[in-house]
mmCIF file with all atom_site columns, C-alpha atoms in Angstrom:
data_model
loop_
_atom_site.group_PDB
_atom_site.id
_atom_site.type_symbol
_atom_site.label_atom_id
_atom_site.label_alt_id
_atom_site.label_comp_id
_atom_site.label_asym_id
_atom_site.label_entity_id
_atom_site.label_seq_id
_atom_site.pdbx_PDB_ins_code
_atom_site.Cartn_x
_atom_site.Cartn_y
_atom_site.Cartn_z
_atom_site.occupancy
_atom_site.B_iso_or_equiv
_atom_site.pdbx_formal_charge
_atom_site.auth_seq_id
_atom_site.auth_comp_id
_atom_site.auth_asym_id
_atom_site.auth_atom_id
_atom_site.pdbx_PDB_model_num
ATOM 1   C CA . LEU A 1 1   ? -23.941 -1.552  8.626   1.00 0.00 ? 1   LEU A CA 1
ATOM 2   C CA . SER A 1 2   ? -25.926 -4.724  9.221   1.00 0.00 ? 2   SER A CA 1
ATOM 3   C CA . GLU A 1 3   ? -28.743 -3.482  7.032   1.00 0.00 ? 3   GLU A CA 1
ATOM 4   C CA . ARG A 1 4   ? -26.448 -2.053  4.379   1.00 0.00 ? 4   ARG A CA 1
ATOM 5   C CA . TYR A 1 5   ? -24.420 -5.255  3.967   1.00 0.00 ? 5   TYR A CA 1
ATOM 6   C CA . ARG A 1 6   ? -27.259 -7.638  4.865   1.00 0.00 ? 6   ARG A CA 1
ATOM 7   C CA . VAL A 1 7   ? -25.331 -9.415  7.607   1.00 0.00 ? 7   VAL A CA 1
ATOM 8   C CA . GLY A 1 8   ? -25.976 -9.924  11.297  1.00 0.00 ? 8   GLY A CA 1
ATOM 9   C CA . ALA A 1 9   ? -24.858 -7.488  13.973  1.00 0.00 ? 9   ALA A CA 1
ATOM 10  C CA . THR A 1 10  ? -22.495 -10.114 15.404  1.00 0.00 ? 10  THR A CA 1
ATOM 11  C CA . ALA A 1 11  ? -20.619 -10.357 12.104  1.00 0.00 ? 11  ALA A CA 1
ATOM 12  C CA . VAL A 1 12  ? -20.342 -6.563  11.926  1.00 0.00 ? 12  VAL A CA 1
ATOM 13  C CA . ARG A 1 13  ? -19.029 -6.341  15.510  1.00 0.00 ? 13  ARG A CA 1
ATOM 14  C CA . GLU A 1 14  ? -16.499 -9.100  14.814  1.00 0.00 ? 14  GLU A CA 1
ATOM 15  C CA . ALA A 1 15  ? -15.279 -7.370  11.648  1.00 0.00 ? 15  ALA A CA 1
ATOM 16  C CA . LEU A 1 16  ? -15.011 -4.013  13.422  1.00 0.00 ? 16  LEU A CA 1
ATOM 17  C CA . SER A 1 17  ? -13.134 -5.645  16.306  1.00 0.00 ? 17  SER A CA 1
ATOM 18  C CA . ARG A 1 18  ? -10.609 -7.076  13.845  1.00 0.00 ? 18  ARG A CA 1
ATOM 19  C CA . LEU A 1 19  ? -10.182 -3.642  12.295  1.00 0.00 ? 19  LEU A CA 1
ATOM 20  C CA . VAL A 1 20  ? -9.523  -2.252  15.790  1.00 0.00 ? 20  VAL A CA 1
ATOM 21  C CA . THR A 1 21  ? -6.617  -4.694  16.234  1.00 0.00 ? 21  THR A CA 1
ATOM 22  C CA . GLU A 1 22  ? -5.216  -3.519  12.887  1.00 0.00 ? 22  GLU A CA 1
ATOM 23  C CA . GLY A 1 23  ? -5.485  0.142   13.910  1.00 0.00 ? 23  GLY A CA 1
ATOM 24  C CA . LEU A 1 24  ? -7.942  1.035   11.158  1.00 0.00 ? 24  LEU A CA 1
ATOM 25  C CA . VAL A 1 25  ? -10.917 1.525   13.488  1.00 0.00 ? 25  VAL A CA 1
ATOM 26  C CA . ALA A 1 26  ? -11.095 2.817   17.075  1.00 0.00 ? 26  ALA A CA 1
ATOM 27  C CA . LEU A 1 27  ? -13.545 1.771   19.782  1.00 0.00 ? 27  LEU A CA 1
ATOM 28  C CA . GLU A 1 28  ? -14.796 4.291   22.306  1.00 0.00 ? 28  GLU A CA 1
ATOM 29  C CA . GLU A 1 29  ? -16.662 2.988   25.326  1.00 0.00 ? 29  GLU A CA 1
ATOM 30  C CA . GLN A 1 30  ? -20.327 3.931   25.258  1.00 0.00 ? 30  GLN A CA 1
ATOM 31  C CA . ARG A 1 31  ? -19.884 5.589   21.840  1.00 0.00 ? 31  ARG A CA 1
ATOM 32  C CA . GLY A 1 32  ? -19.112 2.776   19.441  1.00 0.00 ? 32  GLY A CA 1
ATOM 33  C CA . PHE A 1 33  ? -16.667 2.448   16.581  1.00 0.00 ? 33  PHE A CA 1
ATOM 34  C CA . HIS A 1 34  ? -15.182 5.102   14.320  1.00 0.00 ? 34  HIS A CA 1
ATOM 35  C CA . VAL A 1 35  ? -12.511 5.251   11.639  1.00 0.00 ? 35  VAL A CA 1
ATOM 36  C CA . THR A 1 36  ? -9.085  5.995   13.099  1.00 0.00 ? 36  THR A CA 1
ATOM 37  C CA . PRO A 1 37  ? -8.131  9.538   12.139  1.00 0.00 ? 37  PRO A CA 1
ATOM 38  C CA . VAL A 1 38  ? -5.204  10.245  9.845   1.00 0.00 ? 38  VAL A CA 1
ATOM 39  C CA . SER A 1 39  ? -2.464  12.678  10.795  1.00 0.00 ? 39  SER A CA 1
ATOM 40  C CA . ARG A 1 40  ? 0.690   14.221  9.434   1.00 0.00 ? 40  ARG A CA 1
ATOM 41  C CA . ALA A 1 41  ? 2.838   12.675  12.179  1.00 0.00 ? 41  ALA A CA 1
ATOM 42  C CA . GLU A 1 42  ? 1.445   9.198   11.578  1.00 0.00 ? 42  GLU A CA 1
ATOM 43  C CA . LEU A 1 43  ? 1.849   9.528   7.818   1.00 0.00 ? 43  LEU A CA 1
ATOM 44  C CA . LEU A 1 44  ? 5.495   10.556  8.131   1.00 0.00 ? 44  LEU A CA 1
ATOM 45  C CA . ASP A 1 45  ? 6.251   7.766   10.607  1.00 0.00 ? 45  ASP A CA 1
ATOM 46  C CA . LEU A 1 46  ? 4.384   5.201   8.521   1.00 0.00 ? 46  LEU A CA 1
ATOM 47  C CA . THR A 1 47  ? 6.177   6.237   5.333   1.00 0.00 ? 47  THR A CA 1
ATOM 48  C CA . GLN A 1 48  ? 9.595   6.071   6.978   1.00 0.00 ? 48  GLN A CA 1
ATOM 49  C CA . THR A 1 49  ? 8.876   2.704   8.615   1.00 0.00 ? 49  THR A CA 1
ATOM 50  C CA . ARG A 1 50  ? 7.415   1.217   5.457   1.00 0.00 ? 50  ARG A CA 1
ATOM 51  C CA . SER A 1 51  ? 10.390  2.421   3.435   1.00 0.00 ? 51  SER A CA 1
ATOM 52  C CA . ARG A 1 52  ? 12.865  0.838   5.824   1.00 0.00 ? 52  ARG A CA 1
ATOM 53  C CA . ILE A 1 53  ? 11.068  -2.504  6.108   1.00 0.00 ? 53  ILE A CA 1
ATOM 54  C CA . GLU A 1 54  ? 10.281  -2.865  2.402   1.00 0.00 ? 54  GLU A CA 1
ATOM 55  C CA . GLN A 1 55  ? 13.765  -1.780  1.349   1.00 0.00 ? 55  GLN A CA 1
ATOM 56  C CA . MET A 1 56  ? 15.197  -4.462  3.650   1.00 0.00 ? 56  MET A CA 1
ATOM 57  C CA . ALA A 1 57  ? 12.823  -7.040  2.139   1.00 0.00 ? 57  ALA A CA 1
ATOM 58  C CA . LEU A 1 58  ? 13.617  -5.837  -1.391  1.00 0.00 ? 58  LEU A CA 1
ATOM 59  C CA . ARG A 1 59  ? 17.369  -6.192  -0.826  1.00 0.00 ? 59  ARG A CA 1
ATOM 60  C CA . GLU A 1 60  ? 16.830  -9.725  0.462   1.00 0.00 ? 60  GLU A CA 1
ATOM 61  C CA . THR A 1 61  ? 14.584  -10.554 -2.471  1.00 0.00 ? 61  THR A CA 1
ATOM 62  C CA . ILE A 1 62  ? 16.996  -9.182  -5.074  1.00 0.00 ? 62  ILE A CA 1
ATOM 63  C CA . ALA A 1 63  ? 19.849  -11.120 -3.497  1.00 0.00 ? 63  ALA A CA 1
ATOM 64  C CA . HIS A 1 64  ? 17.974  -14.430 -3.348  1.00 0.00 ? 64  HIS A CA 1
ATOM 65  C CA . GLY A 1 65  ? 15.023  -14.171 -5.744  1.00 0.00 ? 65  GLY A CA 1
ATOM 66  C CA . ASP A 1 66  ? 14.831  -16.919 -8.333  1.00 0.00 ? 66  ASP A CA 1
ATOM 67  C CA . ILE A 1 67  ? 13.253  -17.177 -11.758 1.00 0.00 ? 67  ILE A CA 1
ATOM 68  C CA . GLU A 1 68  ? 9.864   -17.850 -10.136 1.00 0.00 ? 68  GLU A CA 1
ATOM 69  C CA . TRP A 1 69  ? 10.104  -14.533 -8.303  1.00 0.00 ? 69  TRP A CA 1
ATOM 70  C CA . GLU A 1 70  ? 11.110  -12.780 -11.528 1.00 0.00 ? 70  GLU A CA 1
ATOM 71  C CA . SER A 1 71  ? 8.126   -14.349 -13.294 1.00 0.00 ? 71  SER A CA 1
ATOM 72  C CA . ARG A 1 72  ? 5.708   -13.214 -10.564 1.00 0.00 ? 72  ARG A CA 1
ATOM 73  C CA . LEU A 1 73  ? 7.156   -9.706  -10.654 1.00 0.00 ? 73  LEU A CA 1
ATOM 74  C CA . ILE A 1 74  ? 6.943   -9.386  -14.431 1.00 0.00 ? 74  ILE A CA 1
ATOM 75  C CA . SER A 1 75  ? 3.434   -10.831 -14.455 1.00 0.00 ? 75  SER A CA 1
ATOM 76  C CA . SER A 1 76  ? 2.206   -8.498  -11.716 1.00 0.00 ? 76  SER A CA 1
ATOM 77  C CA . PHE A 1 77  ? 3.728   -5.486  -13.471 1.00 0.00 ? 77  PHE A CA 1
ATOM 78  C CA . HIS A 1 78  ? 2.089   -6.506  -16.745 1.00 0.00 ? 78  HIS A CA 1
ATOM 79  C CA . ARG A 1 79  ? -1.300  -6.779  -15.046 1.00 0.00 ? 79  ARG A CA 1
ATOM 80  C CA . LEU A 1 80  ? -0.841  -3.424  -13.298 1.00 0.00 ? 80  LEU A CA 1
ATOM 81  C CA . SER A 1 81  ? 0.256   -1.682  -16.482 1.00 0.00 ? 81  SER A CA 1
ATOM 82  C CA . ARG A 1 82  ? -2.782  -3.048  -18.360 1.00 0.00 ? 82  ARG A CA 1
ATOM 83  C CA . THR A 1 83  ? -5.324  -2.191  -15.666 1.00 0.00 ? 83  THR A CA 1
ATOM 84  C CA . PRO A 1 84  ? -6.971  1.191   -16.267 1.00 0.00 ? 84  PRO A CA 1
ATOM 85  C CA . SER A 1 85  ? -6.109  3.861   -13.741 1.00 0.00 ? 85  SER A CA 1
ATOM 86  C CA . PRO A 1 86  ? -8.979  4.603   -11.418 1.00 0.00 ? 86  PRO A CA 1
ATOM 87  C CA . THR A 1 87  ? -11.193 7.497   -12.395 1.00 0.00 ? 87  THR A CA 1
ATOM 88  C CA . SER A 1 88  ? -14.019 6.512   -10.067 1.00 0.00 ? 88  SER A CA 1
ATOM 89  C CA . PRO A 1 89  ? -14.331 4.484   -6.845  1.00 0.00 ? 89  PRO A CA 1
ATOM 90  C CA . GLU A 1 90  ? -15.761 1.536   -8.812  1.00 0.00 ? 90  GLU A CA 1
ATOM 91  C CA . ARG A 1 91  ? -12.757 1.434   -11.167 1.00 0.00 ? 91  ARG A CA 1
ATOM 92  C CA . ASP A 1 92  ? -10.314 1.644   -8.261  1.00 0.00 ? 92  ASP A CA 1
ATOM 93  C CA . VAL A 1 93  ? -10.977 -1.943  -7.116  1.00 0.00 ? 93  VAL A CA 1
ATOM 94  C CA . PRO A 1 94  ? -9.231  -3.774  -9.997  1.00 0.00 ? 94  PRO A CA 1
ATOM 95  C CA . TRP A 1 95  ? -6.368  -1.252  -10.073 1.00 0.00 ? 95  TRP A CA 1
ATOM 96  C CA . ALA A 1 96  ? -5.926  -1.396  -6.293  1.00 0.00 ? 96  ALA A CA 1
ATOM 97  C CA . ALA A 1 97  ? -5.697  -5.204  -6.433  1.00 0.00 ? 97  ALA A CA 1
ATOM 98  C CA . ALA A 1 98  ? -3.150  -5.065  -9.267  1.00 0.00 ? 98  ALA A CA 1
ATOM 99  C CA . HIS A 1 99  ? -1.171  -2.369  -7.435  1.00 0.00 ? 99  HIS A CA 1
ATOM 100 C CA . ARG A 1 100 ? -1.066  -4.435  -4.250  1.00 0.00 ? 100 ARG A CA 1
ATOM 101 C CA . ALA A 1 101 ? -0.001  -7.552  -6.192  1.00 0.00 ? 101 ALA A CA 1
ATOM 102 C CA . PHE A 1 102 ? 2.875   -5.640  -7.793  1.00 0.00 ? 102 PHE A CA 1
ATOM 103 C CA . HIS A 1 103 ? 4.149   -4.291  -4.484  1.00 0.00 ? 103 HIS A CA 1
ATOM 104 C CA . GLU A 1 104 ? 3.855   -7.730  -2.884  1.00 0.00 ? 104 GLU A CA 1
ATOM 105 C CA . ALA A 1 105 ? 5.689   -9.350  -5.795  1.00 0.00 ? 105 ALA A CA 1
ATOM 106 C CA . LEU A 1 106 ? 8.540   -6.859  -5.428  1.00 0.00 ? 106 LEU A CA 1
ATOM 107 C CA . VAL A 1 107 ? 9.399   -8.290  -2.015  1.00 0.00 ? 107 VAL A CA 1
ATOM 108 C CA . ASP A 1 108 ? 7.923   -11.791 -1.998  1.00 0.00 ? 108 ASP A CA 1
ATOM 109 C CA . GLY A 1 109 ? 11.284  -13.436 -2.614  1.00 0.00 ? 109 GLY A CA 1
ATOM 110 C CA . CYS A 1 110 ? 12.285  -12.411 0.913   1.00 0.00 ? 110 CYS A CA 1
ATOM 111 C CA . ALA A 1 111 ? 12.887  -15.485 3.041   1.00 0.00 ? 111 ALA A CA 1
ATOM 112 C CA . SER A 1 112 ? 11.354  -14.020 6.198   1.00 0.00 ? 112 SER A CA 1
ATOM 113 C CA . PRO A 1 113 ? 7.631   -14.637 6.751   1.00 0.00 ? 113 PRO A CA 1
ATOM 114 C CA . TRP A 1 114 ? 7.640   -12.031 9.547   1.00 0.00 ? 114 TRP A CA 1
ATOM 115 C CA . THR A 1 115 ? 9.112   -9.386  7.274   1.00 0.00 ? 115 THR A CA 1
ATOM 116 C CA . LEU A 1 116 ? 6.518   -10.161 4.610   1.00 0.00 ? 116 LEU A CA 1
ATOM 117 C CA . GLN A 1 117 ? 3.744   -9.977  7.206   1.00 0.00 ? 117 GLN A CA 1
ATOM 118 C CA . LEU A 1 118 ? 5.028   -6.565  8.309   1.00 0.00 ? 118 LEU A CA 1
ATOM 119 C CA . CYS A 1 119 ? 5.121   -5.427  4.674   1.00 0.00 ? 119 CYS A CA 1
ATOM 120 C CA . ARG A 1 120 ? 1.466   -6.417  4.244   1.00 0.00 ? 120 ARG A CA 1
ATOM 121 C CA . LEU A 1 121 ? 0.453   -4.661  7.474   1.00 0.00 ? 121 LEU A CA 1
ATOM 122 C CA . LEU A 1 122 ? 2.272   -1.478  6.481   1.00 0.00 ? 122 LEU A CA 1
ATOM 123 C CA . TYR A 1 123 ? 0.741   -1.649  2.994   1.00 0.00 ? 123 TYR A CA 1
ATOM 124 C CA . ASP A 1 124 ? -2.747  -1.861  4.513   1.00 0.00 ? 124 ASP A CA 1
ATOM 125 C CA . GLN A 1 125 ? -2.063  1.142   6.731   1.00 0.00 ? 125 GLN A CA 1
ATOM 126 C CA . SER A 1 126 ? -0.652  3.089   3.775   1.00 0.00 ? 126 SER A CA 1
ATOM 127 C CA . GLU A 1 127 ? -3.749  2.403   1.686   1.00 0.00 ? 127 GLU A CA 1
ATOM 128 C CA . ARG A 1 128 ? -5.771  4.776   3.868   1.00 0.00 ? 128 ARG A CA 1
ATOM 129 C CA . TYR A 1 129 ? -3.398  7.550   2.864   1.00 0.00 ? 129 TYR A CA 1
ATOM 130 C CA . ARG A 1 130 ? -3.020  6.461   -0.779  1.00 0.00 ? 130 ARG A CA 1
ATOM 131 C CA . ASN A 1 131 ? -6.779  6.723   -1.098  1.00 0.00 ? 131 ASN A CA 1
ATOM 132 C CA . LEU A 1 132 ? -6.495  10.345  -0.008  1.00 0.00 ? 132 LEU A CA 1
ATOM 133 C CA . ALA A 1 133 ? -3.739  11.015  -2.557  1.00 0.00 ? 133 ALA A CA 1
ATOM 134 C CA . LYS A 1 134 ? -5.285  9.465   -5.650  1.00 0.00 ? 134 LYS A CA 1
ATOM 135 C CA . ARG A 1 135 ? -7.488  12.445  -6.491  1.00 0.00 ? 135 ARG A CA 1
ATOM 136 C CA . TRP A 1 136 ? -4.462  14.784  -6.312  1.00 0.00 ? 136 TRP A CA 1
ATOM 137 C CA . THR A 1 137 ? -2.062  12.520  -8.204  1.00 0.00 ? 137 THR A CA 1
ATOM 138 C CA . HIS A 1 138 ? -3.088  13.531  -11.718 1.00 0.00 ? 138 HIS A CA 1
ATOM 139 C CA . GLU A 1 139 ? -3.113  17.233  -10.796 1.00 0.00 ? 139 GLU A CA 1
ATOM 140 C CA . ASN A 1 140 ? 0.511   16.889  -9.699  1.00 0.00 ? 140 ASN A CA 1
ATOM 141 C CA . GLY A 1 141 ? 1.556   15.303  -13.002 1.00 0.00 ? 141 GLY A CA 1
ATOM 142 C CA . ARG A 1 142 ? 2.634   12.087  -11.325 1.00 0.00 ? 142 ARG A CA 1
ATOM 143 C CA . ASP A 1 143 ? 3.336   9.149   -13.598 1.00 0.00 ? 143 ASP A CA 1
ATOM 144 C CA . ALA A 1 144 ? 2.952   6.192   -11.233 1.00 0.00 ? 144 ALA A CA 1
ATOM 145 C CA . GLY A 1 145 ? 3.232   3.821   -14.201 1.00 0.00 ? 145 GLY A CA 1
ATOM 146 C CA . ALA A 1 146 ? 6.727   5.103   -14.940 1.00 0.00 ? 146 ALA A CA 1
ATOM 147 C CA . GLU A 1 147 ? 7.633   4.768   -11.261 1.00 0.00 ? 147 GLU A CA 1
ATOM 148 C CA . HIS A 1 148 ? 6.482   1.138   -11.256 1.00 0.00 ? 148 HIS A CA 1
ATOM 149 C CA . ARG A 1 149 ? 8.353   0.463   -14.521 1.00 0.00 ? 149 ARG A CA 1
ATOM 150 C CA . ALA A 1 150 ? 11.562  1.888   -13.040 1.00 0.00 ? 150 ALA A CA 1
ATOM 151 C CA . LEU A 1 151 ? 11.123  -0.294  -9.942  1.00 0.00 ? 151 LEU A CA 1
ATOM 152 C CA . LEU A 1 152 ? 10.637  -3.360  -12.133 1.00 0.00 ? 152 LEU A CA 1
ATOM 153 C CA . ASP A 1 153 ? 13.684  -2.555  -14.252 1.00 0.00 ? 153 ASP A CA 1
ATOM 154 C CA . ALA A 1 154 ? 15.958  -2.004  -11.237 1.00 0.00 ? 154 ALA A CA 1
ATOM 155 C CA . ALA A 1 155 ? 14.750  -5.183  -9.533  1.00 0.00 ? 155 ALA A CA 1
ATOM 156 C CA . MET A 1 156 ? 15.183  -7.272  -12.677 1.00 0.00 ? 156 MET A CA 1
ATOM 157 C CA . ALA A 1 157 ? 18.669  -5.808  -13.160 1.00 0.00 ? 157 ALA A CA 1
ATOM 158 C CA . ARG A 1 158 ? 19.381  -6.947  -9.583  1.00 0.00 ? 158 ARG A CA 1
ATOM 159 C CA . ASP A 1 159 ? 20.417  -3.399  -8.702  1.00 0.00 ? 159 ASP A CA 1
ATOM 160 C CA . ALA A 1 160 ? 19.400  -3.332  -5.040  1.00 0.00 ? 160 ALA A CA 1
ATOM 161 C CA . ASP A 1 161 ? 20.692  0.190   -4.414  1.00 0.00 ? 161 ASP A CA 1
ATOM 162 C CA . ALA A 1 162 ? 18.706  1.673   -7.299  1.00 0.00 ? 162 ALA A CA 1
ATOM 163 C CA . ALA A 1 163 ? 15.606  -0.381  -6.520  1.00 0.00 ? 163 ALA A CA 1
ATOM 164 C CA . CYS A 1 164 ? 15.635  0.672   -2.865  1.00 0.00 ? 164 CYS A CA 1
ATOM 165 C CA . ARG A 1 165 ? 16.194  4.322   -3.772  1.00 0.00 ? 165 ARG A CA 1
ATOM 166 C CA . LEU A 1 166 ? 13.298  4.200   -6.255  1.00 0.00 ? 166 LEU A CA 1
ATOM 167 C CA . LEU A 1 167 ? 11.023  2.478   -3.746  1.00 0.00 ? 167 LEU A CA 1
ATOM 168 C CA . GLY A 1 168 ? 11.771  5.148   -1.129  1.00 0.00 ? 168 GLY A CA 1
ATOM 169 C CA . GLU A 1 169 ? 11.097  7.890   -3.685  1.00 0.00 ? 169 GLU A CA 1
ATOM 170 C CA . HIS A 1 170 ? 7.855   6.176   -4.730  1.00 0.00 ? 170 HIS A CA 1
ATOM 171 C CA . PHE A 1 171 ? 6.566   6.190   -1.141  1.00 0.00 ? 171 PHE A CA 1
ATOM 172 C CA . ALA A 1 172 ? 7.860   9.722   -0.513  1.00 0.00 ? 172 ALA A CA 1
ATOM 173 C CA . THR A 1 173 ? 6.059   11.059  -3.596  1.00 0.00 ? 173 THR A CA 1
ATOM 174 C CA . THR A 1 174 ? 2.713   9.789   -2.303  1.00 0.00 ? 174 THR A CA 1
ATOM 175 C CA . THR A 1 175 ? 3.436   11.351  1.079   1.00 0.00 ? 175 THR A CA 1
ATOM 176 C CA . GLU A 1 176 ? 4.391   14.686  -0.501  1.00 0.00 ? 176 GLU A CA 1
ATOM 177 C CA . ILE A 1 177 ? 1.168   14.734  -2.536  1.00 0.00 ? 177 ILE A CA 1
ATOM 178 C CA . ILE A 1 178 ? -0.923  14.117  0.588   1.00 0.00 ? 178 ILE A CA 1
ATOM 179 C CA . LEU A 1 179 ? 0.892   16.772  2.593   1.00 0.00 ? 179 LEU A CA 1
ATOM 180 C CA . ALA A 1 180 ? 0.791   19.338  -0.235  1.00 0.00 ? 180 ALA A CA 1
ATOM 181 C CA . GLY A 1 181 ? -2.934  18.750  -0.653  1.00 0.00 ? 181 GLY A CA 1
ATOM 182 C CA . GLY A 1 182 ? -3.591  19.513  3.026   1.00 0.00 ? 182 GLY A CA 1
ATOM 183 C CA . LEU A 1 183 ? -5.299  16.133  3.309   1.00 0.00 ? 183 LEU A CA 1
ATOM 184 C CA . VAL A 1 184 ? -4.180  15.316  6.866   1.00 0.00 ? 184 VAL A CA 1
ATOM 185 C CA . SER A 1 185 ? -4.250  17.165  10.164  1.00 0.00 ? 185 SER A CA 1
ATOM 186 C CA . ASP A 1 186 ? -1.169  18.225  12.083  1.00 0.00 ? 186 ASP A CA 1
ATOM 187 C CA . GLY A 1 187 ? -2.268  16.091  15.053  1.00 0.00 ? 187 GLY A CA 1
#
């Protein structure tokens, strides 16, 4: 990794150690680092936990979000809708950033910094699984753009029940695609 990224071994070890604390990388004594495996059980638990936390944050945001929040949400949706869907790993970077910004904007009117920090952590964990699902998404006829549009519309209408239902369905659809594609182990 040091050679590949042209950085010192200390920087690589520090970065890997941070990833260990976030659960994205595991450290085995005398063996080194490796990517934390994905599993069906973890995916289901992660999806359920993320749904609950983000729905709570979304309700709070819809109840208390101001015009600045609405502006950020509309702007992030516009950027996401105008960013080409990824068809290669190189094209995924701009879309992934726009996707993250939209999901963060959905809940960023929540008054709790801890809740927002949990949302970001759960998003990061979910990205490992979303990356597995993206190649199967088009084969399943998923229209993620329409899902994001519906989320925007419900949030802007201040319909917390509909927005939370749509958010849960959005996360569940990704999970179903991953499970149907056999992309995770039963462990």
